[in-house]
Structures are given as C-alpha cells and as structure tokens.
PDB file of C-alpha atoms in Angstrom:
ATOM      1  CA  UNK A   1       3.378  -2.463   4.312  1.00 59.00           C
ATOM      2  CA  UNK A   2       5.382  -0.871   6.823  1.00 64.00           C
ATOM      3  CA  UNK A   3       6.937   2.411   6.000  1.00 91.00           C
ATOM      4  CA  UNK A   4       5.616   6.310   4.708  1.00 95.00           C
ATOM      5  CA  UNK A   5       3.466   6.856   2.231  1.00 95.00           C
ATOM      6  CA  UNK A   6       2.922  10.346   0.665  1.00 97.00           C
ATOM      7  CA  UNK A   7      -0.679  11.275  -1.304  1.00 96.00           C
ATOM      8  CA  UNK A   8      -1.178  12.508  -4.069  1.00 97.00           C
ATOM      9  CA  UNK A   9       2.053  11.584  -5.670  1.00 96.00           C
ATOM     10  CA  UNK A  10       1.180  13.958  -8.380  1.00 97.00           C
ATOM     11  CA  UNK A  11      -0.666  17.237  -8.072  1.00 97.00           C
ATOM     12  CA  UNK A  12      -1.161  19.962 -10.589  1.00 97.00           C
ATOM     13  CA  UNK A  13      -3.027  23.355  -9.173  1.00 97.00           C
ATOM     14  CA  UNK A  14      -3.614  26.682  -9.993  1.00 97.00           C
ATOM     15  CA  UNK A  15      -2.073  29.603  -8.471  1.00 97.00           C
ATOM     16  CA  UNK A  16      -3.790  30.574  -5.072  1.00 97.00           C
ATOM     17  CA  UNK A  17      -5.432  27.277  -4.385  1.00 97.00           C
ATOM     18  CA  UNK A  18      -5.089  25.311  -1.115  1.00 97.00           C
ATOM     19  CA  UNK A  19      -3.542  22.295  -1.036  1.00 97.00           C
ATOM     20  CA  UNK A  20      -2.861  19.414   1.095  1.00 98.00           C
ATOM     21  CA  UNK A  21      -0.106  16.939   1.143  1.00 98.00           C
ATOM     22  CA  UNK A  22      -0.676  13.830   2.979  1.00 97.00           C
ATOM     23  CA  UNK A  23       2.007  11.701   5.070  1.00 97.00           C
ATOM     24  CA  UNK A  24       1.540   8.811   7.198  1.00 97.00           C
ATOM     25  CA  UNK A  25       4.161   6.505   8.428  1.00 95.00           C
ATOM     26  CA  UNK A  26       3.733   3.054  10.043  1.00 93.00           C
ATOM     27  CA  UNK A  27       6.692   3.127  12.091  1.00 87.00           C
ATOM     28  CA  UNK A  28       6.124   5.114  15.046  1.00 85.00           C
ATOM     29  CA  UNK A  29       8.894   7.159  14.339  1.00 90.00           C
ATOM     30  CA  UNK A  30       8.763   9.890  16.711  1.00 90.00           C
ATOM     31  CA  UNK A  31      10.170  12.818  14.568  1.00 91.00           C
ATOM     32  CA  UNK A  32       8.376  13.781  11.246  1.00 94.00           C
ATOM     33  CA  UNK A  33       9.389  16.037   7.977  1.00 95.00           C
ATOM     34  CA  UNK A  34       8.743  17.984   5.550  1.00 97.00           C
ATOM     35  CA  UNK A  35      11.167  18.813   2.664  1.00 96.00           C
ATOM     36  CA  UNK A  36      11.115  20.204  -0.632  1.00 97.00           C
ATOM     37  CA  UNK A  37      13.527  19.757  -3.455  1.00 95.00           C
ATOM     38  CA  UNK A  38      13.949  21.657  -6.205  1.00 93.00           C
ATOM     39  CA  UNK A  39      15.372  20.801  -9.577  1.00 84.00           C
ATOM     40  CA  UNK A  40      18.906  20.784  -9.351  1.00 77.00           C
ATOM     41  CA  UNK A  41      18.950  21.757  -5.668  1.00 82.00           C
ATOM     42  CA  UNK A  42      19.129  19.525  -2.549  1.00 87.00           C
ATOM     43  CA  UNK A  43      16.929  19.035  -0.022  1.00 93.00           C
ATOM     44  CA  UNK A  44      15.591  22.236   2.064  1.00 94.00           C
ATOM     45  CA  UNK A  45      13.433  21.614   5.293  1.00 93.00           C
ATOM     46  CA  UNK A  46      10.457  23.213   5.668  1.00 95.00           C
ATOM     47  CA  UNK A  47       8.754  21.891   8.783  1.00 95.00           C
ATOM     48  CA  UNK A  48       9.373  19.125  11.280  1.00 93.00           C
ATOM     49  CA  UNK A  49       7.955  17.475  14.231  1.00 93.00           C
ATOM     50  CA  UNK A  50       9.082  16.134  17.593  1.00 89.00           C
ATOM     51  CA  UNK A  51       5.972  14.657  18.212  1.00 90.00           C
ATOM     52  CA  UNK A  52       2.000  15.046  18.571  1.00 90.00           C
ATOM     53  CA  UNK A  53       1.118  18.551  18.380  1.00 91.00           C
ATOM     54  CA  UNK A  54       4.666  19.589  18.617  1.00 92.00           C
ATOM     55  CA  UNK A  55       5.621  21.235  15.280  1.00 93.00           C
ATOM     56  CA  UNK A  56       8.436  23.903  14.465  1.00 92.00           C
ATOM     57  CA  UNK A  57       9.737  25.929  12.058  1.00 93.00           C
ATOM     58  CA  UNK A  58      12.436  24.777   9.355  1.00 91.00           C
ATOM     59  CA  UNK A  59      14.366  26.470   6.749  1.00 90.00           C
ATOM     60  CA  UNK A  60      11.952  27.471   4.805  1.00 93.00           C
ATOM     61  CA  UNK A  61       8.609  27.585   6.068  1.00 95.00           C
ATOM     62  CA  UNK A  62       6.354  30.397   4.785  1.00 96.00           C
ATOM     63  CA  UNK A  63       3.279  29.803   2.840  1.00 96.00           C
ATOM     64  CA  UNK A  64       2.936  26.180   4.717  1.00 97.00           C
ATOM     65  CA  UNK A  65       1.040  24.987   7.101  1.00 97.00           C
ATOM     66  CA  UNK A  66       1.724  21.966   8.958  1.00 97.00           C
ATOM     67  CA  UNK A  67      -0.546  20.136  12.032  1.00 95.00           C
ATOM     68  CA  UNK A  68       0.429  16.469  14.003  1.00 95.00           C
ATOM     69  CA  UNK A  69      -2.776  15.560  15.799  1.00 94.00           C
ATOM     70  CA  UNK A  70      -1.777  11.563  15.405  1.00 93.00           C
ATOM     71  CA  UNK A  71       1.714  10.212  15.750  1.00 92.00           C
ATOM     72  CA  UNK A  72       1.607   8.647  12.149  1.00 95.00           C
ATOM     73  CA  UNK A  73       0.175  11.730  10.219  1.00 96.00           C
ATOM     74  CA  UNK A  74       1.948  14.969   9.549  1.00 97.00           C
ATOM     75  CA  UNK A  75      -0.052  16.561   6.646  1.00 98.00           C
ATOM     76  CA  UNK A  76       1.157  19.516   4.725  1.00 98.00           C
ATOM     77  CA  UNK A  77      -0.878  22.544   3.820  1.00 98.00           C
ATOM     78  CA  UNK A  78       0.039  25.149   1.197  1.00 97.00           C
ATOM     79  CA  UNK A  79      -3.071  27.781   1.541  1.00 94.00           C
ATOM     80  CA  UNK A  80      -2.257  29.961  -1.583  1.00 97.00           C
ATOM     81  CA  UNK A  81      -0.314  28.131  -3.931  1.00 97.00           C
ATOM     82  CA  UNK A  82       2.031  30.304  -5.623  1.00 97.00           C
ATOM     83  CA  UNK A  83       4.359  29.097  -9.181  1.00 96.00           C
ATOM     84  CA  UNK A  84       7.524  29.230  -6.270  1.00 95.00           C
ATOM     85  CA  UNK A  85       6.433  26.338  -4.494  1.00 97.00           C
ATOM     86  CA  UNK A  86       6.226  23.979  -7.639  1.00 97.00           C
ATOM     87  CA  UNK A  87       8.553  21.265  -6.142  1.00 97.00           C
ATOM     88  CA  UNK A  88       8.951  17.991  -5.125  1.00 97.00           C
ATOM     89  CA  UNK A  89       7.809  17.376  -1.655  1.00 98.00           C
ATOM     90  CA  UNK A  90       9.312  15.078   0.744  1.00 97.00           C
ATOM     91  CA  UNK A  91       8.057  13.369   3.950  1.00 97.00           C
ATOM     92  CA  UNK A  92      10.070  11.381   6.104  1.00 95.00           C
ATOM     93  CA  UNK A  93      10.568  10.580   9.509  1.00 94.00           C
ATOM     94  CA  UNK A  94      13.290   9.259  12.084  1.00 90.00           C
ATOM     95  CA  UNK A  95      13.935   8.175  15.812  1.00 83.00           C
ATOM     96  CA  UNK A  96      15.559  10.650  18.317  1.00 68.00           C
ATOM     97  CA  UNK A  97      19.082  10.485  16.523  1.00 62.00           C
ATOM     98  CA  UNK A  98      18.572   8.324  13.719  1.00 73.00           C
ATOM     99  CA  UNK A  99      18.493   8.888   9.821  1.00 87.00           C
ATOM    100  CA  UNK A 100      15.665  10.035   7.828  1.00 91.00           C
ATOM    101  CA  UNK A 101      13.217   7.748   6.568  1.00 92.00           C
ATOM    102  CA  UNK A 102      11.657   8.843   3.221  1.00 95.00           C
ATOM    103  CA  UNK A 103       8.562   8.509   1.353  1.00 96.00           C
ATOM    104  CA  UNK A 104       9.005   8.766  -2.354  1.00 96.00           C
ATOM    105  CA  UNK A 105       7.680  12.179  -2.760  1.00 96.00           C
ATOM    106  CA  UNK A 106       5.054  14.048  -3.819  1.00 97.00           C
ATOM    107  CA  UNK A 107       5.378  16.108  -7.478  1.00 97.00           C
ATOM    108  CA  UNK A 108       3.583  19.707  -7.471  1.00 97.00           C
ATOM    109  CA  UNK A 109       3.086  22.018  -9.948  1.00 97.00           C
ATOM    110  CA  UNK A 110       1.200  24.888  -9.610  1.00 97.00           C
ATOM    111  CA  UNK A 111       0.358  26.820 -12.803  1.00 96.00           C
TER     112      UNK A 111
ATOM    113  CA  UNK B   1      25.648  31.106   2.305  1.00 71.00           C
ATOM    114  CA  UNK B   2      25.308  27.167   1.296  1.00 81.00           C
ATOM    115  CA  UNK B   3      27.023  25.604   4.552  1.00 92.00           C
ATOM    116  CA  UNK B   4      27.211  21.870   2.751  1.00 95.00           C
ATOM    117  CA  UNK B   5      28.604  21.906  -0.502  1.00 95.00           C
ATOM    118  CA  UNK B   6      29.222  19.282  -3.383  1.00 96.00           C
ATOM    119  CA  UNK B   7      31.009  20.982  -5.409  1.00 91.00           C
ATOM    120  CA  UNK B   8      30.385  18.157  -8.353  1.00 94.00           C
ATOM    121  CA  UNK B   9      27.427  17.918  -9.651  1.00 94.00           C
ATOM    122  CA  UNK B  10      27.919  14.890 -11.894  1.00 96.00           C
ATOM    123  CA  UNK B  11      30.881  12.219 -11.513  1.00 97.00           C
ATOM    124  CA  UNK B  12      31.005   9.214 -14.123  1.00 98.00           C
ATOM    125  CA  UNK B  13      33.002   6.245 -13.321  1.00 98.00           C
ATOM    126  CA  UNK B  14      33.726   2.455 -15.203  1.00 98.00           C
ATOM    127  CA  UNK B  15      32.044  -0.265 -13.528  1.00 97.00           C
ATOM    128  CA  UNK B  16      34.320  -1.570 -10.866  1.00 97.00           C
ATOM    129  CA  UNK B  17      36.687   1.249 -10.386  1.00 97.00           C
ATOM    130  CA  UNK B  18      36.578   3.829  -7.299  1.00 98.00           C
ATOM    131  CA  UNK B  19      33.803   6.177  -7.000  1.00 98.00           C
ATOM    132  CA  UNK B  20      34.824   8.913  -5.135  1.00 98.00           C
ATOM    133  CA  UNK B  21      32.017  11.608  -4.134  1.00 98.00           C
ATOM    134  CA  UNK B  22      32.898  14.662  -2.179  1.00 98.00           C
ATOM    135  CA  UNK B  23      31.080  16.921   0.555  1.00 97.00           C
ATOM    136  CA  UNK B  24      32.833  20.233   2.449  1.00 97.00           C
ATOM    137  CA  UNK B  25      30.965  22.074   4.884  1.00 97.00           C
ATOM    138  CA  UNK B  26      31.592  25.024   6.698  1.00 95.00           C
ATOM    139  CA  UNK B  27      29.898  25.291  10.099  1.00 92.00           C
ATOM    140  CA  UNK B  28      32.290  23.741  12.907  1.00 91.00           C
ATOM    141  CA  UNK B  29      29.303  23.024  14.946  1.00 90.00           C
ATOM    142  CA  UNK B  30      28.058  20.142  12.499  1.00 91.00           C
ATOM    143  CA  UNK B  31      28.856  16.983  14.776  1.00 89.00           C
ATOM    144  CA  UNK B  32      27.355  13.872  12.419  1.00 91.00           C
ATOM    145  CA  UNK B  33      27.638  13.637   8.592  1.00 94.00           C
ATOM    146  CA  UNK B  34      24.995  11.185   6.437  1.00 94.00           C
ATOM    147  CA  UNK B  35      25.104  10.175   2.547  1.00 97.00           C
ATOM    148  CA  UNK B  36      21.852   9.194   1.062  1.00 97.00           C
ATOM    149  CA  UNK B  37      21.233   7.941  -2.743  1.00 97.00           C
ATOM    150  CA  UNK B  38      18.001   8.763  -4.141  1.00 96.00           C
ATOM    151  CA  UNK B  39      17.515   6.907  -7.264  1.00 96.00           C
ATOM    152  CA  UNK B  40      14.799   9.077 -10.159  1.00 92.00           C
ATOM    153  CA  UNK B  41      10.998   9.321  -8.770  1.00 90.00           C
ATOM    154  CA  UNK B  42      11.971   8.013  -5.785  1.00 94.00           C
ATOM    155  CA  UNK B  43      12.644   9.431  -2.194  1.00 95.00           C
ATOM    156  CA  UNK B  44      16.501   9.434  -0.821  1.00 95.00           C
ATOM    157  CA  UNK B  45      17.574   6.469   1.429  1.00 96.00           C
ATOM    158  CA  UNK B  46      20.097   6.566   3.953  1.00 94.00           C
ATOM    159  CA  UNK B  47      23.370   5.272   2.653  1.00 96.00           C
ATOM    160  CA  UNK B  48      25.508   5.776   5.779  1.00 96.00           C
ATOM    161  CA  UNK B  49      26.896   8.019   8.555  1.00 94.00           C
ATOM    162  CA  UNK B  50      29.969   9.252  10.497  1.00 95.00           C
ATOM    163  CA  UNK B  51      30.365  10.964  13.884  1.00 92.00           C
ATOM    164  CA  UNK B  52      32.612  13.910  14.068  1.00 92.00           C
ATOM    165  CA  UNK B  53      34.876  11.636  16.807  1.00 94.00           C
ATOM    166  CA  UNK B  54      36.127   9.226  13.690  1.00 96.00           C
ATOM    167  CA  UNK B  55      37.834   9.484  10.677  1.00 96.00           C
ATOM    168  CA  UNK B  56      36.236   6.332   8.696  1.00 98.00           C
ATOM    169  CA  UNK B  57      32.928   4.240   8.683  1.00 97.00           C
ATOM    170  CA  UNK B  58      32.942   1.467   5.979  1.00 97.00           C
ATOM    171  CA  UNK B  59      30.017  -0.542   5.255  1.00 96.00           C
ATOM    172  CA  UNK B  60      30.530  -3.051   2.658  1.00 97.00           C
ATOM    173  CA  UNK B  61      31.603  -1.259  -0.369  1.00 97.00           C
ATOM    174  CA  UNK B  62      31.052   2.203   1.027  1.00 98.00           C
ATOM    175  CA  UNK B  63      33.465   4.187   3.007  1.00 98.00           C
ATOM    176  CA  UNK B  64      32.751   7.677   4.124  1.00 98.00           C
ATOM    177  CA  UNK B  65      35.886   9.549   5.660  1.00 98.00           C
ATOM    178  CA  UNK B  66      36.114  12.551   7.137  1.00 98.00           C
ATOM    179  CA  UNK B  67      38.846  15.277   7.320  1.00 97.00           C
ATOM    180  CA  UNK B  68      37.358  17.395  10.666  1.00 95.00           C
ATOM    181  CA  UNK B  69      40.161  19.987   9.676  1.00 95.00           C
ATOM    182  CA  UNK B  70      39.503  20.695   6.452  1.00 96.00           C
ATOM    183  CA  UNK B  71      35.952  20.182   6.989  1.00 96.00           C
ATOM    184  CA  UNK B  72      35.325  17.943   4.171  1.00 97.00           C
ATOM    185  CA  UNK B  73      33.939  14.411   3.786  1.00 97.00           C
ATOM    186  CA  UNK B  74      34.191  11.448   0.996  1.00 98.00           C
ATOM    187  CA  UNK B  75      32.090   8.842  -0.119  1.00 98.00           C
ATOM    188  CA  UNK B  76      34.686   6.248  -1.429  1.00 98.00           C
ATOM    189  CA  UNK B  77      32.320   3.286  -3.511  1.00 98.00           C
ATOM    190  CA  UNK B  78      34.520   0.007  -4.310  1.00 97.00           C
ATOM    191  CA  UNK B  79      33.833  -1.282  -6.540  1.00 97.00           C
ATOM    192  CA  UNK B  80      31.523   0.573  -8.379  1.00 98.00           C
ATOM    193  CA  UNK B  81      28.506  -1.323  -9.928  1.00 97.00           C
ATOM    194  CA  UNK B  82      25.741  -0.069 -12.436  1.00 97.00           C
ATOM    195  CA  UNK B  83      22.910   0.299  -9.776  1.00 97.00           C
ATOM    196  CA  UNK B  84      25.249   2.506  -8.016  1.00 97.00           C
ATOM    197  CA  UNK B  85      24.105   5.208 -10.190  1.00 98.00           C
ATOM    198  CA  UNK B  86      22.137   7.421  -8.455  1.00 97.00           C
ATOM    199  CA  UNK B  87      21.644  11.051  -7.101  1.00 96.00           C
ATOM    200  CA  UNK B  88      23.715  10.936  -3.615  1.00 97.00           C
ATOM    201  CA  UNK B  89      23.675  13.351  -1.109  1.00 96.00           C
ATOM    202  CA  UNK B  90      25.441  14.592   1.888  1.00 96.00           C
ATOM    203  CA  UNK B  91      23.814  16.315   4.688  1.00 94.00           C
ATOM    204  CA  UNK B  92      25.049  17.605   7.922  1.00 93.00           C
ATOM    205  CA  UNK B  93      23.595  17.652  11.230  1.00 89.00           C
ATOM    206  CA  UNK B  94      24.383  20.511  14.127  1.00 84.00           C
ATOM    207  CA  UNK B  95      25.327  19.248  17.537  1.00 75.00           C
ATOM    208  CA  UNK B  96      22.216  18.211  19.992  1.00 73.00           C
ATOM    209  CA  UNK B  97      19.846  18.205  17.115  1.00 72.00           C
ATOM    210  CA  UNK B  98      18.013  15.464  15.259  1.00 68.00           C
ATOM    211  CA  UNK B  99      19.974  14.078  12.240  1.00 59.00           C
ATOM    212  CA  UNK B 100      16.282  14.885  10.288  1.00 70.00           C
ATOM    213  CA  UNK B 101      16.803  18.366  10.827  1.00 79.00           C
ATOM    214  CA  UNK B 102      20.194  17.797   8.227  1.00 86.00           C
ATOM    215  CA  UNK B 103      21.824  20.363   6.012  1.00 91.00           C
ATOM    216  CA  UNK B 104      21.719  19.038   2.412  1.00 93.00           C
ATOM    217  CA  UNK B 105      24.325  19.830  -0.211  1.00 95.00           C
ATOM    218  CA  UNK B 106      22.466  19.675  -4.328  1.00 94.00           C
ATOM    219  CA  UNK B 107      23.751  16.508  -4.718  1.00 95.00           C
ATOM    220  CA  UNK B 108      25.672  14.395  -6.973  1.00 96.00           C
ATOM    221  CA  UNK B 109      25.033  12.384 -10.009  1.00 96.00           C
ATOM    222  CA  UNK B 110      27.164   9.631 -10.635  1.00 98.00           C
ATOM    223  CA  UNK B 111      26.867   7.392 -13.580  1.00 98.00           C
ATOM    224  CA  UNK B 112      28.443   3.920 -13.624  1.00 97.00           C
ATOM    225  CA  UNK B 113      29.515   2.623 -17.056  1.00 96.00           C
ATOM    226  CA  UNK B 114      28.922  -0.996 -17.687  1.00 93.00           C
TER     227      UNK B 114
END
C-alpha cells in the first residue's frame, strides 16, 4: 500500500544503546521528517530532508542522527539513548509546499 | 517562547453543535496555517489549511478563519459528530519554507458527546 510506514512501532531500550528508527514512504514525496511528540506536548521537529543526501537541522536535533541515501528512506539514529528521548516518533513527508504526510509513529522508551 | 499556542487543552461539545478550536501565534512572519487531527496510536492527518492572504477556507464541515491582526486562527466544526473526537493541532509555517518544517501548538482534545 501506498503511503509511510515507520519500524519498529514499539521499542523499549536501555539507556546508552543505539537505536534506529526506520521510515520509508511510497510516494516520492520529495521532503522527509522527523518529529517527536511528547506526552502532552505537540509536535517538535527534529530533522528533515529536501531530498537525497540533503539533510538539515530542526528544532531539536541533538543526540540524532539522520542519513537519506534513497528518496523513500530517511532512517533515524539515536546513538546513546538517554530516558529524555522516550517519545513518540514521527515520520512524514510532503511535496515542495504541501502538508505533511504521517506515518503512525513509532513508541520509544528507553529505561 | 512557544510561538503557536492553544491555549485549550481539552474542549467537549454535544453532537451536532459548533466545535470551535482555537490557535494564536506570535511570529508575523508565519505566512500559511494547517489543522491536523490525530486520532490515539495513530499519526496526525492533515485536516486543512489557510494562506495568510484570506480570512476563511471551508471544507465541508470545517472552517478555519483567520484574524492576521490579532494573530489568531479557528477551527469552526459544524456540525460536530462523534468521530470528530480527536487530538487536533495547529501548526504554522514561516514564509519561503516548507509547510513540513511547521510550528506545532500541544494540541487540543475535543470530545463529542453522542
């Protein structure tokens, strides 16, 4: 089916572990996401994409690690999980000007 | 400092009266306004949008206007149903930017009574 899917949907870790989130989208969308959202909170941006191998910074980046070798795939990294970055992850993607396109999120807790 | 704000964090409603969800913002450079509704263990979806250069988008039952002056936007839901009851939120986006790289308020919960 068209659209993104996230993997793992669920993830529980241990403090300093690495981690990867997986997103892939079947759209072509040219912009990709990353956002985390926190209980209670809205949605914060932590990295995006313009395109293959074109990544930037977003709101609140540290302690992630994103790549884009392939259009469709934007994985997410977190290298040493800390208990802070227990959230819900979001992918999602979107044309030039368009709205965001989400996956249904990826839930991680990090004891 | 929180540039999007919804300053309600829950709103409950009867089934088929007005919803009415609201969204101020502070930075004059935000040019395009979205509402999503994310519904629980599920990722947002885009409700819909307004340019800064009108005052009113309606799509069906929705209706999102926006007061540039005051810098504050509604979501106006008529009638309200059931499945309307969701998490919605509004984001922001600056001028010359992608609308994914959005400002997010916390969001509100509304609950429609059957």
């Amino acid at each position: 089916d068209a659209g993104i899917t996230q993997s793992p949907r669920y993830k529980i870790t241990e403090t300093g572990r690495q981690v990867t989130l997986m997103c892939h989208q079947t759209w072509s969308h040219s912009y990709m996401f990353w956002y985390r959202q926190d209980l209670g909170h809205g949605l914060r941006l932590i990295y995006y994409s313009a395109a293959a191998d074109i990544t930037d910074k977003g709101e609140v980046p540290d302690g992630y690690v994103v790549s884009r070798s392939k259009t469709e795939n934007f994985p997410l990294t977190l290298e040493s999980a800390t208990r802070s970055q227990t959230s819900v992850y979001f992918c999602a993607s979107s044309e030039v000007t368009g709205e965001l396109f989400f996956g249904e999120g990826s839930r991680l807790t990090v004891l | 400092d929180q540039q999007v704000k919804q300053n309600s964090p829950s709103l409950s409603v009867q089934e088929g009266r007005i919803s009415i969800l609201n969204c101020d913002y502070t930075n004059s450079m935000f040019d395009y306004f979205l509402w999503y509704k994310k519904y629980p263990a599920e990722g947002p979806t885009f409700l819909i949008s307004i340019s800064s250069i009108k005052d009113k988008n309606e799509d069906g039952r929705f209706t999102v206007f926006l007061n540039k002056s005051a810098k504050h936007l509604s979501l106006h839901i008529v009638p309200s149903q059931p499945g309307d009851s969701a998490v919605y939120f509004c984001a922001a986006r600056l001028i010359n930017t992608n609308a994914g790289k959005s400002t997010f308020g916390d969001g509100t919960t509304l609950t429609v009574k059957p």
